CSV table of C-alpha atoms in Angstrom, one decimal:
chain,number,residue,atom,x,y,z
A,113,UNK,CA,151.8,41.7,28.6
A,114,UNK,CA,154.6,40.4,30.4
A,115,UNK,CA,152.7,40.8,34.1
A,116,UNK,CA,156.2,41.1,35.5
A,117,UNK,CA,157.2,44.2,33.7
A,118,UNK,CA,158.4,47.1,35.7
A,119,UNK,CA,155.0,48.3,34.6
A,120,UNK,CA,153.1,46.8,36.1
A,121,UNK,CA,154.7,46.2,39.1
A,122,UNK,CA,154.5,49.7,39.2
A,123,UNK,CA,150.6,50.1,39.2
A,124,UNK,CA,150.0,47.2,41.9
A,125,UNK,CA,152.8,49.2,44.0
A,126,UNK,CA,150.7,52.7,43.3
A,127,UNK,CA,147.2,51.0,43.8
A,128,UNK,CA,148.6,49.8,47.3
A,129,UNK,CA,149.8,53.0,48.4
A,130,UNK,CA,146.3,54.3,47.3
A,131,UNK,CA,145.0,52.4,49.8
A,132,UNK,CA,147.3,52.1,52.5
A,133,UNK,CA,146.9,56.0,52.3
A,134,UNK,CA,142.7,56.0,52.6
A,135,UNK,CA,143.1,54.2,55.5
A,136,UNK,CA,145.4,56.6,57.2
A,137,UNK,CA,143.1,59.5,56.4
A,138,UNK,CA,140.2,57.8,57.5
A,139,UNK,CA,142.4,56.7,60.8
A,140,UNK,CA,142.6,60.0,61.5
A,141,UNK,CA,139.4,61.4,61.1
A,142,UNK,CA,138.2,59.0,63.5
A,143,UNK,CA,140.9,60.6,65.8
A,144,UNK,CA,139.8,64.0,65.2
A,145,UNK,CA,136.0,63.3,65.5
A,146,UNK,CA,136.7,61.8,68.8
A,147,UNK,CA,138.9,64.8,70.2
A,148,UNK,CA,136.4,67.1,68.5
A,149,UNK,CA,133.0,65.1,70.2
A,150,UNK,CA,134.7,65.6,73.4
A,151,UNK,CA,135.1,69.1,73.6
A,152,UNK,CA,131.8,69.2,71.9
A,153,UNK,CA,130.2,67.4,75.1
A,154,UNK,CA,132.3,69.2,77.4
A,155,UNK,CA,130.5,72.6,76.1
A,156,UNK,CA,127.4,70.9,76.3
A,157,UNK,CA,128.1,70.0,79.9
A,158,UNK,CA,129.3,73.4,80.1
A,159,UNK,CA,126.3,74.7,79.1
A,160,UNK,CA,124.3,72.6,81.0
A,161,UNK,CA,125.9,74.2,84.4
A,162,UNK,CA,126.0,77.6,83.2
A,163,UNK,CA,122.0,77.6,82.7
A,164,UNK,CA,121.7,75.7,85.6
A,165,UNK,CA,123.3,78.9,87.2
A,166,UNK,CA,121.5,81.4,85.3
A,167,UNK,CA,118.1,79.5,86.4
A,168,UNK,CA,119.3,79.3,89.7
A,169,UNK,CA,120.3,83.0,90.2
A,170,UNK,CA,116.7,83.9,88.4
A,171,UNK,CA,115.2,81.8,91.5
A,172,UNK,CA,117.1,83.5,94.0
A,173,UNK,CA,116.5,86.9,92.7
A,174,UNK,CA,112.8,86.4,92.4
A,175,UNK,CA,113.1,85.5,96.1
A,176,UNK,CA,115.0,88.1,97.6
A,177,UNK,CA,112.7,90.4,95.5
A,178,UNK,CA,109.4,89.0,97.2
A,179,UNK,CA,111.5,88.6,100.4
A,180,UNK,CA,112.3,92.4,100.1
A,181,UNK,CA,108.7,93.6,99.5
A,182,UNK,CA,107.3,91.2,102.3
A,183,UNK,CA,109.5,92.3,104.6
A,184,UNK,CA,108.6,96.5,103.3
A,185,UNK,CA,105.3,95.5,104.2
A,186,UNK,CA,106.1,95.9,107.6
A,187,UNK,CA,107.6,99.2,107.7
A,188,UNK,CA,104.3,101.3,107.6
A,189,UNK,CA,103.4,100.8,111.3
A,190,UNK,CA,106.5,102.7,112.4
A,191,UNK,CA,106.3,105.4,109.8
A,192,UNK,CA,104.9,108.8,109.8
A,193,UNK,CA,102.0,109.7,111.9
A,194,UNK,CA,100.2,107.2,114.1
A,195,UNK,CA,103.5,105.0,115.2
A,196,UNK,CA,102.1,102.0,117.1
A,197,UNK,CA,105.8,99.7,116.9
A,198,UNK,CA,108.8,101.1,117.6
A,199,UNK,CA,112.3,100.5,115.8
A,200,UNK,CA,112.8,97.0,117.3
A,201,UNK,CA,109.4,95.8,117.0
A,202,UNK,CA,109.6,96.3,113.2
A,203,UNK,CA,112.7,95.2,112.5
A,204,UNK,CA,111.7,92.0,113.6
A,205,UNK,CA,108.5,91.7,112.1
A,206,UNK,CA,110.0,93.1,108.8
A,207,UNK,CA,112.7,90.0,109.2
A,208,UNK,CA,110.7,87.6,109.8
A,209,UNK,CA,108.1,88.5,106.6
A,210,UNK,CA,111.2,88.6,105.1
A,211,UNK,CA,112.0,85.1,106.5
A,212,UNK,CA,109.3,83.5,105.7
A,213,UNK,CA,108.6,85.0,102.0
A,214,UNK,CA,112.1,83.8,100.8
A,215,UNK,CA,111.6,80.5,101.9
A,216,UNK,CA,108.3,80.2,99.8
A,217,UNK,CA,110.2,80.1,96.5
A,218,UNK,CA,112.9,77.5,95.0
A,219,UNK,CA,116.6,78.1,94.8
A,220,UNK,CA,118.4,75.5,92.5
A,221,UNK,CA,118.4,72.0,93.7
A,222,UNK,CA,116.3,73.5,97.1
A,223,UNK,CA,113.0,73.7,97.6
A,224,UNK,CA,113.3,77.1,99.9
A,225,UNK,CA,115.5,79.6,99.2
A,226,UNK,CA,117.0,80.2,102.9
A,227,UNK,CA,117.8,83.5,104.5
A,228,UNK,CA,119.8,84.4,107.6
A,229,UNK,CA,117.5,87.2,109.8
A,230,UNK,CA,120.7,87.9,111.1
A,231,UNK,CA,123.4,88.3,108.2
A,232,UNK,CA,121.1,88.7,105.2
A,233,UNK,CA,118.9,91.0,105.9
A,234,UNK,CA,118.9,95.2,107.0
A,235,UNK,CA,116.8,97.6,107.8
A,236,UNK,CA,117.4,101.4,107.2
A,237,UNK,CA,116.6,104.5,105.6
A,238,UNK,CA,116.8,105.5,102.1
A,239,UNK,CA,116.6,108.6,100.4
A,240,UNK,CA,117.2,110.0,97.0
A,241,UNK,CA,119.8,112.4,96.5
A,242,UNK,CA,118.5,114.0,93.0
A,243,UNK,CA,122.0,115.9,92.2
A,244,UNK,CA,123.7,112.6,92.2
A,245,UNK,CA,120.9,110.5,90.5
A,246,UNK,CA,122.1,108.2,93.7
A,247,UNK,CA,120.3,106.9,96.9
A,248,UNK,CA,121.7,107.4,100.3
A,249,UNK,CA,121.4,104.8,102.4
A,250,UNK,CA,122.2,105.2,105.9
A,251,UNK,CA,121.7,101.4,107.5
A,252,UNK,CA,120.6,100.8,111.0
A,253,UNK,CA,119.2,104.4,110.7
A,254,UNK,CA,115.3,104.8,111.7
A,255,UNK,CA,112.6,105.0,111.0
A,256,UNK,CA,113.1,102.5,108.0
A,257,UNK,CA,111.7,103.3,105.5
A,258,UNK,CA,114.4,100.7,103.2
A,259,UNK,CA,114.7,96.6,103.2
A,260,UNK,CA,117.6,94.9,102.0
A,261,UNK,CA,117.5,91.5,101.2
A,262,UNK,CA,120.6,89.5,100.3
A,263,UNK,CA,120.1,85.9,99.4
A,264,UNK,CA,123.3,83.2,98.6
A,265,UNK,CA,124.5,79.8,97.5
A,266,UNK,CA,128.5,79.8,98.7
A,267,UNK,CA,128.4,79.0,102.6
A,268,UNK,CA,130.8,76.0,102.3
A,269,UNK,CA,129.5,73.8,105.0
A,270,UNK,CA,126.0,74.7,105.3
A,271,UNK,CA,124.0,73.2,103.3
A,272,UNK,CA,121.7,71.8,106.0
A,273,UNK,CA,120.6,75.3,106.1
A,274,UNK,CA,120.3,76.1,102.7
A,275,UNK,CA,123.1,78.1,101.3
A,276,UNK,CA,125.7,75.9,100.8
A,277,UNK,CA,127.4,76.6,97.1
A,278,UNK,CA,125.4,75.2,94.3
A,279,UNK,CA,126.0,71.3,93.0
A,280,UNK,CA,127.0,71.2,89.4
A,281,UNK,CA,126.4,68.5,87.3
A,282,UNK,CA,129.4,68.0,85.4
A,283,UNK,CA,132.0,70.8,86.0
A,284,UNK,CA,133.2,68.3,88.4
A,285,UNK,CA,135.5,66.7,85.5
A,286,UNK,CA,136.9,69.8,85.1
A,287,UNK,CA,137.7,69.9,89.2
A,288,UNK,CA,135.0,72.3,89.9
A,289,UNK,CA,131.9,70.9,92.1
A,290,UNK,CA,130.1,73.8,92.7
A,291,UNK,CA,129.5,77.4,91.6
A,292,UNK,CA,128.6,80.1,94.2
A,293,UNK,CA,125.4,82.6,93.5
A,294,UNK,CA,124.7,85.9,95.2
A,295,UNK,CA,121.9,88.2,94.7
A,296,UNK,CA,120.7,91.4,96.2
A,297,UNK,CA,116.7,93.0,96.2
A,298,UNK,CA,116.3,96.4,98.4
A,299,UNK,CA,112.4,98.2,99.0
A,300,UNK,CA,111.8,101.2,100.0
A,301,UNK,CA,108.5,102.9,100.8
A,302,UNK,CA,108.5,107.2,100.3
A,303,UNK,CA,105.7,109.9,101.6
A,304,UNK,CA,104.0,111.6,98.8
A,305,UNK,CA,104.6,114.8,96.6
A,306,UNK,CA,101.2,114.7,94.8
A,307,UNK,CA,98.6,112.0,92.9
A,308,UNK,CA,97.9,111.2,89.4
A,309,UNK,CA,95.8,109.5,87.5
A,310,UNK,CA,97.2,108.4,83.9
A,311,UNK,CA,94.8,108.1,81.1
A,312,UNK,CA,93.8,104.7,79.7
A,313,UNK,CA,95.2,102.6,82.7
A,314,UNK,CA,92.0,101.7,84.8
A,315,UNK,CA,93.2,103.8,87.9
A,316,UNK,CA,91.6,105.4,90.6
A,317,UNK,CA,93.2,107.8,93.1
A,318,UNK,CA,92.0,107.3,97.2
A,319,UNK,CA,91.2,110.9,96.8
A,320,UNK,CA,87.4,111.6,98.6
A,321,UNK,CA,86.1,114.8,97.9
A,322,UNK,CA,85.9,117.0,101.0
A,323,UNK,CA,88.2,119.4,102.3
A,324,UNK,CA,88.9,120.1,106.2
A,325,UNK,CA,90.1,122.7,108.3
A,326,UNK,CA,93.5,122.8,108.5
A,327,UNK,CA,93.9,124.6,111.8
A,328,UNK,CA,91.4,122.2,113.9
A,329,UNK,CA,93.8,119.1,111.8
A,330,UNK,CA,96.9,120.4,113.5
A,331,UNK,CA,95.2,121.3,116.6
A,332,UNK,CA,93.7,118.0,116.6
A,333,UNK,CA,97.6,116.7,116.3
A,334,UNK,CA,98.6,118.5,119.4
A,335,UNK,CA,96.2,117.1,121.5
A,336,UNK,CA,97.1,113.8,120.5
A,337,UNK,CA,100.6,114.7,121.5
A,338,UNK,CA,99.3,116.1,124.6
A,339,UNK,CA,96.9,112.6,125.4
A,340,UNK,CA,100.1,110.6,124.8
A,341,UNK,CA,102.3,112.5,127.5
A,342,UNK,CA,99.6,112.1,129.8
A,343,UNK,CA,99.4,108.4,129.2
A,344,UNK,CA,102.9,108.4,129.4
A,345,UNK,CA,103.4,110.3,132.8
A,346,UNK,CA,101.8,107.5,134.4
A,347,UNK,CA,98.1,108.6,134.0
A,348,UNK,CA,95.8,105.8,132.6
A,349,UNK,CA,93.8,106.8,129.8
A,350,UNK,CA,90.4,106.1,131.4
A,351,UNK,CA,91.8,108.9,134.2
A,352,UNK,CA,92.8,111.5,131.4
A,353,UNK,CA,90.7,114.4,132.0
A,354,UNK,CA,89.9,117.1,129.0
A,355,UNK,CA,88.9,120.3,130.3
A,356,UNK,CA,88.4,123.3,127.8
A,357,UNK,CA,91.4,125.2,129.0
A,358,UNK,CA,94.8,123.5,128.9
A,359,UNK,CA,97.8,124.7,129.1
A,360,UNK,CA,99.9,123.3,126.8
A,361,UNK,CA,103.2,124.0,124.7
A,362,UNK,CA,102.6,122.3,120.6
A,363,UNK,CA,104.5,122.1,118.1
A,364,UNK,CA,103.8,124.7,116.3
A,365,UNK,CA,105.5,126.8,113.0
A,366,UNK,CA,106.1,130.5,113.5
A,367,UNK,CA,105.3,131.3,109.6
A,368,UNK,CA,101.9,129.3,109.7
A,369,UNK,CA,99.2,131.2,111.7
A,370,UNK,CA,97.4,127.8,111.8
A,371,UNK,CA,99.7,125.5,113.9
A,372,UNK,CA,99.9,127.7,117.0
A,373,UNK,CA,103.0,127.4,119.1
A,374,UNK,CA,100.4,127.5,122.8
A,375,UNK,CA,97.3,126.1,123.6
A,376,UNK,CA,95.6,128.0,127.0
A,377,UNK,CA,92.3,130.0,127.8
A,378,UNK,CA,93.1,132.2,124.4
A,379,UNK,CA,93.0,128.8,122.3
A,380,UNK,CA,91.5,125.9,123.2
A,381,UNK,CA,93.0,122.4,122.7
A,382,UNK,CA,90.0,119.6,122.3
A,383,UNK,CA,87.2,122.2,121.9
A,384,UNK,CA,86.8,124.9,119.3
A,385,UNK,CA,84.8,128.5,119.7
A,386,UNK,CA,81.0,129.2,118.8
A,387,UNK,CA,81.0,131.9,116.3
A,388,UNK,CA,78.0,134.1,115.2
A,389,UNK,CA,77.2,134.6,111.8
A,390,UNK,CA,79.6,137.1,111.7
A,391,UNK,CA,82.2,135.1,112.1
A,392,UNK,CA,82.8,136.3,115.7
A,393,UNK,CA,83.6,134.4,118.9
A,394,UNK,CA,80.3,134.1,120.7
A,395,UNK,CA,81.0,135.4,124.8
A,396,UNK,CA,78.4,134.1,127.8
A,397,UNK,CA,78.5,135.1,130.8
A,398,UNK,CA,79.9,132.9,133.8
A,399,UNK,CA,80.7,133.0,137.5
A,400,UNK,CA,84.5,132.4,138.6
A,401,UNK,CA,84.3,129.6,141.5
A,402,UNK,CA,87.7,131.5,142.4
A,403,UNK,CA,86.4,135.0,142.6
A,404,UNK,CA,82.5,135.0,142.6
A,405,UNK,CA,82.9,137.3,140.2
A,406,UNK,CA,80.7,137.3,137.3
A,407,UNK,CA,82.9,137.4,133.7
A,408,UNK,CA,82.4,136.6,129.9
A,409,UNK,CA,84.0,133.8,128.5
A,410,UNK,CA,84.3,132.5,124.8
A,411,UNK,CA,81.5,129.6,124.3
A,412,UNK,CA,83.3,127.0,122.5
A,413,UNK,CA,82.0,123.1,121.4
A,414,UNK,CA,84.0,120.4,121.6
A,415,UNK,CA,85.1,118.3,118.3
A,416,UNK,CA,88.2,116.1,119.4
A,417,UNK,CA,86.7,113.4,120.5
A,418,UNK,CA,88.2,109.9,121.5
A,419,UNK,CA,85.3,107.4,121.1
A,420,UNK,CA,86.3,105.3,118.4
A,421,UNK,CA,88.8,101.7,118.0
A,422,UNK,CA,89.9,101.1,114.4
A,423,UNK,CA,91.7,97.9,114.5
A,424,UNK,CA,93.4,95.9,111.0
A,425,UNK,CA,92.2,92.8,110.6
A,426,UNK,CA,93.8,91.6,106.8
A,427,UNK,CA,95.8,92.8,104.8
A,428,UNK,CA,93.1,95.3,102.9
A,429,UNK,CA,90.3,95.1,105.3
A,430,UNK,CA,89.6,96.9,109.2
A,431,UNK,CA,87.1,97.2,111.9
A,432,UNK,CA,85.7,99.6,114.2
A,433,UNK,CA,84.3,99.8,117.6
A,434,UNK,CA,82.7,102.3,119.7
A,435,UNK,CA,85.1,102.8,122.6
A,436,UNK,CA,88.6,104.7,123.5
A,437,UNK,CA,92.0,103.7,121.6
A,438,UNK,CA,93.8,106.0,122.4
A,439,UNK,CA,94.0,108.0,118.7
A,440,UNK,CA,91.9,111.4,118.7
A,441,UNK,CA,89.3,111.6,115.4
A,442,UNK,CA,87.5,115.1,114.8
A,443,UNK,CA,84.1,115.7,113.7
A,444,UNK,CA,84.3,116.0,109.8
A,445,UNK,CA,80.6,117.0,109.4
A,446,UNK,CA,78.9,119.2,111.0
A,447,UNK,CA,82.6,120.6,112.2
A,448,UNK,CA,82.3,123.0,115.1
A,449,UNK,CA,79.5,125.9,114.6
A,450,UNK,CA,82.3,128.4,113.6
A,451,UNK,CA,82.9,126.0,110.4
A,452,UNK,CA,80.0,125.8,109.5
A,453,UNK,CA,79.4,129.4,109.3
A,454,UNK,CA,82.2,129.4,107.0
A,455,UNK,CA,80.9,126.5,104.7
A,456,UNK,CA,77.0,126.8,105.1
A,457,UNK,CA,75.1,124.6,102.7
A,458,UNK,CA,78.3,123.1,101.8
A,459,UNK,CA,80.0,121.4,105.0
A,460,UNK,CA,83.5,120.6,103.3
A,461,UNK,CA,82.3,119.3,100.4
A,462,UNK,CA,84.8,120.2,96.9
A,463,UNK,CA,84.0,120.2,93.3
A,464,UNK,CA,87.2,117.2,92.0
A,465,UNK,CA,86.0,117.0,88.7
A,466,UNK,CA,82.6,117.4,87.5
A,467,UNK,CA,80.8,120.4,88.5
A,468,UNK,CA,77.5,119.7,88.2
A,469,UNK,CA,76.8,119.1,92.0
A,470,UNK,CA,75.7,116.0,91.4
A,471,UNK,CA,75.3,113.9,94.8
A,472,UNK,CA,76.0,110.8,92.4
A,473,UNK,CA,79.2,111.6,91.6
A,474,UNK,CA,80.0,112.4,95.3
A,475,UNK,CA,79.2,109.1,96.5
A,476,UNK,CA,80.8,107.5,93.4
A,477,UNK,CA,83.7,109.5,94.3
A,478,UNK,CA,83.2,108.4,98.1
A,479,UNK,CA,82.7,104.7,97.3
A,480,UNK,CA,85.8,104.3,94.3
A,481,UNK,CA,88.0,107.3,94.3
A,482,UNK,CA,89.1,109.6,91.6
A,483,UNK,CA,89.1,108.4,87.8
A,484,UNK,CA,90.5,109.2,84.5
A,485,UNK,CA,87.3,111.6,83.4
A,486,UNK,CA,87.5,113.5,87.0
A,487,UNK,CA,91.2,114.3,86.6
A,488,UNK,CA,90.5,115.7,83.3
A,489,UNK,CA,88.0,118.0,84.7
A,490,UNK,CA,90.6,118.8,87.4
A,491,UNK,CA,93.2,120.3,84.5
A,492,UNK,CA,90.5,122.3,82.8
A,493,UNK,CA,89.8,123.6,86.1
A,494,UNK,CA,93.8,124.1,87.0
A,495,UNK,CA,93.6,121.8,90.1
A,496,UNK,CA,95.3,119.2,88.3
A,497,UNK,CA,98.7,120.5,86.7
A,498,UNK,CA,99.5,120.5,82.8
A,499,UNK,CA,101.3,117.3,83.3
A,500,UNK,CA,98.0,116.1,85.6
A,501,UNK,CA,99.7,116.2,88.9
A,502,UNK,CA,97.7,116.8,91.4
A,503,UNK,CA,100.0,118.8,94.4
A,504,UNK,CA,100.9,121.8,96.1
A,505,UNK,CA,104.6,121.7,95.8
A,506,UNK,CA,104.4,125.0,94.1
A,507,UNK,CA,101.6,126.5,96.7
A,508,UNK,CA,97.6,126.2,97.8
A,509,UNK,CA,94.9,125.4,95.3
A,510,UNK,CA,91.4,127.1,95.1
A,511,UNK,CA,88.6,124.5,94.1
A,512,UNK,CA,84.9,125.3,94.4
A,513,UNK,CA,82.4,124.2,97.0
A,514,UNK,CA,79.4,121.3,96.2
A,515,UNK,CA,76.8,121.0,97.6
A,516,UNK,CA,76.7,119.5,100.5
A,517,UNK,CA,75.6,116.1,102.4
A,518,UNK,CA,72.8,114.8,101.8
A,519,UNK,CA,71.4,111.1,102.7
A,520,UNK,CA,73.3,109.4,100.0
A,521,UNK,CA,76.6,110.6,100.8
A,522,UNK,CA,75.6,109.6,104.4
A,523,UNK,CA,75.1,106.2,103.2
A,524,UNK,CA,78.3,105.8,101.2
A,525,UNK,CA,80.6,107.6,103.9
A,526,UNK,CA,79.0,104.8,106.3
A,527,UNK,CA,79.9,102.1,103.8
A,528,UNK,CA,83.4,102.8,103.9
A,529,UNK,CA,84.2,102.9,107.8
A,530,UNK,CA,87.6,101.7,108.5
A,531,UNK,CA,89.0,102.0,105.5
A,532,UNK,CA,91.9,104.7,104.2
A,533,UNK,CA,90.7,107.6,102.2
A,534,UNK,CA,92.6,110.8,101.5
A,535,UNK,CA,91.2,114.4,102.1
A,536,UNK,CA,92.4,117.9,101.2
A,537,UNK,CA,93.3,120.6,104.2
A,538,UNK,CA,92.5,124.3,103.9
A,539,UNK,CA,93.6,127.0,104.9
A,540,UNK,CA,90.3,129.6,104.6
A,541,UNK,CA,87.5,130.0,102.5
A,542,UNK,CA,85.1,132.4,100.7
A,543,UNK,CA,82.6,134.3,102.2
A,544,UNK,CA,80.1,132.4,99.7
A,545,UNK,CA,77.7,129.4,100.7
A,546,UNK,CA,77.2,126.3,99.4
A,547,UNK,CA,78.5,125.6,95.7
A,548,UNK,CA,78.9,129.0,95.3
A,549,UNK,CA,82.1,128.5,98.6
A,550,UNK,CA,85.7,128.6,97.6
A,551,UNK,CA,88.2,127.3,99.2
A,552,UNK,CA,92.2,127.5,99.7
A,553,UNK,CA,93.3,123.9,99.3
A,554,UNK,CA,96.9,123.2,101.0
A,555,UNK,CA,97.6,119.6,101.8
A,556,UNK,CA,97.1,116.0,101.8
A,557,UNK,CA,96.0,113.8,105.0
A,558,UNK,CA,95.3,110.0,105.3
A,559,UNK,CA,92.1,109.8,106.8
A,560,UNK,CA,89.4,106.9,108.1
A,561,UNK,CA,86.1,107.6,108.3
A,562,UNK,CA,85.3,105.9,111.9
A,563,UNK,CA,82.2,107.0,112.4
A,564,UNK,CA,78.5,108.6,111.0
A,565,UNK,CA,75.1,109.2,112.8
A,566,UNK,CA,72.4,110.0,110.0
A,567,UNK,CA,70.0,110.6,112.3
A,568,UNK,CA,69.1,113.0,114.8
A,569,UNK,CA,70.2,116.5,114.0
A,570,UNK,CA,72.9,117.6,113.7
A,571,UNK,CA,74.4,114.8,112.2
A,572,UNK,CA,77.9,114.1,112.3
A,573,UNK,CA,80.5,112.0,110.7
A,574,UNK,CA,83.9,111.4,112.4
A,575,UNK,CA,87.3,110.5,111.1
A,576,UNK,CA,90.3,109.3,112.2
A,577,UNK,CA,94.1,110.2,110.5
A,578,UNK,CA,95.1,106.8,109.1
A,579,UNK,CA,97.9,105.9,106.7
A,580,UNK,CA,97.2,105.3,103.0
A,581,UNK,CA,99.1,104.0,100.5
A,582,UNK,CA,98.0,104.8,96.7
A,583,UNK,CA,99.3,103.4,93.9
A,584,UNK,CA,98.3,106.7,92.0
A,585,UNK,CA,100.7,108.8,94.6
A,586,UNK,CA,103.5,110.1,93.2
A,587,UNK,CA,106.9,109.9,95.2
A,588,UNK,CA,109.0,112.5,97.4
A,589,UNK,CA,112.2,111.0,96.2
A,590,UNK,CA,114.2,113.5,97.8
A,591,UNK,CA,111.7,114.2,100.9
A,592,UNK,CA,112.1,112.6,104.6
A,593,UNK,CA,109.5,110.8,106.1
A,594,UNK,CA,108.0,112.8,109.2
A,595,UNK,CA,105.8,111.9,112.0
A,596,UNK,CA,103.2,114.4,110.4
A,597,UNK,CA,103.4,112.3,106.9
A,598,UNK,CA,100.3,109.6,106.4
A,599,UNK,CA,100.6,109.0,102.8
A,600,UNK,CA,102.9,107.1,100.9
A,601,UNK,CA,103.7,105.0,97.4
A,602,UNK,CA,103.2,101.1,97.4
A,603,UNK,CA,106.8,99.8,97.4
A,604,UNK,CA,109.1,100.5,95.5
A,605,UNK,CA,112.2,98.1,94.2
A,606,UNK,CA,115.8,100.4,94.1
A,607,UNK,CA,118.3,98.0,93.4
């Protein structure tokens, strides 16, 4: 065949065209791959920066949570009963703790998160609004039960402080050198409406199997206020004279006969009346120094004292020493003679749990609190309701008495001196004695045993009011913390 024929020439051109087309396609694919590679690298870079921002946000949130909870631990001295710090002192302590705990946590490229105590930390009062399902937050309003912490990586020019913007790795090629990160955490502490020990959790409630006279507890409160007024007026604590008969207007509740409005010769403040076996006040003949005449006067016995000092020496440890601390205590056992006649052979011990009157059970409950088994028995007895809640929201509750205080129980009480516990208040009892006594219970109070006198007769157990934080306590979301509140939930993060 002639190689110069038209058909041969066309074939050569066709092959050449195909080779050129293939080259063009390969060049286009390479260009497209280069473009896609740039886009892919940009996405990877963006993903790295986004991941870095998310990681930093997580770190800051953990720091804010820890900071708010740490600051919240300083709220208790300014809440409820036995307030030992002013709102200003509480704010200083809470902010110091919050700043310190924030600094224990990393914040992206920084080893420590930074919080400005004036700008980033706020204190206030929080109450839950059940109708709207939201929290009513009143900032700067005391008594403080809320701490809020905001942490930032956003303040331009503040990198030296630790709140400067977060530097990015690859977003700079897109014109973005930094990112802003802001987080918030708020912790609250609440009063309790009752207790519940859930099955299977291994929890115990801080409740001891003791009931104490409500009228004496309120009288101790008013005696405390009287003492504080004497000291505030300029009288040194050592010079305050506690007479049998003190004219004093107490807090009082007109709807509660156990919460009187005044104390005078008809109602002593630091003392209780002696009663005979029929529960009647015992009178004795005395000479009136003003007139020289013999008159009858009720015989009384002191039951409100200031003989012990309780101090917290660690997060969960206390020490008690002899000597006054201007915080009054009461004699839990035996109470004044009038109370003994009402609870003979019993002295305030009650059945919370098994009803076999076992001293070993009482000892265990004193040392370790009420457990799941106790709670099941309390539900069967109707002390805890169908949902397992032990509360006085629906009124008083009745409980049987136990056999009384033994040497082993006094030993157990000696073991827990200084530790916070919960006891019940009772309005009245039945006329029976020992484990036949029925107590009408009406409330919870936080206490600490500060003294146990095991030798001699009668023996004594002294207790002071104390603040209790209990993990089994149920929050009273709607309630504001009052001056008489002594039992609280652990801190709760609400945002």
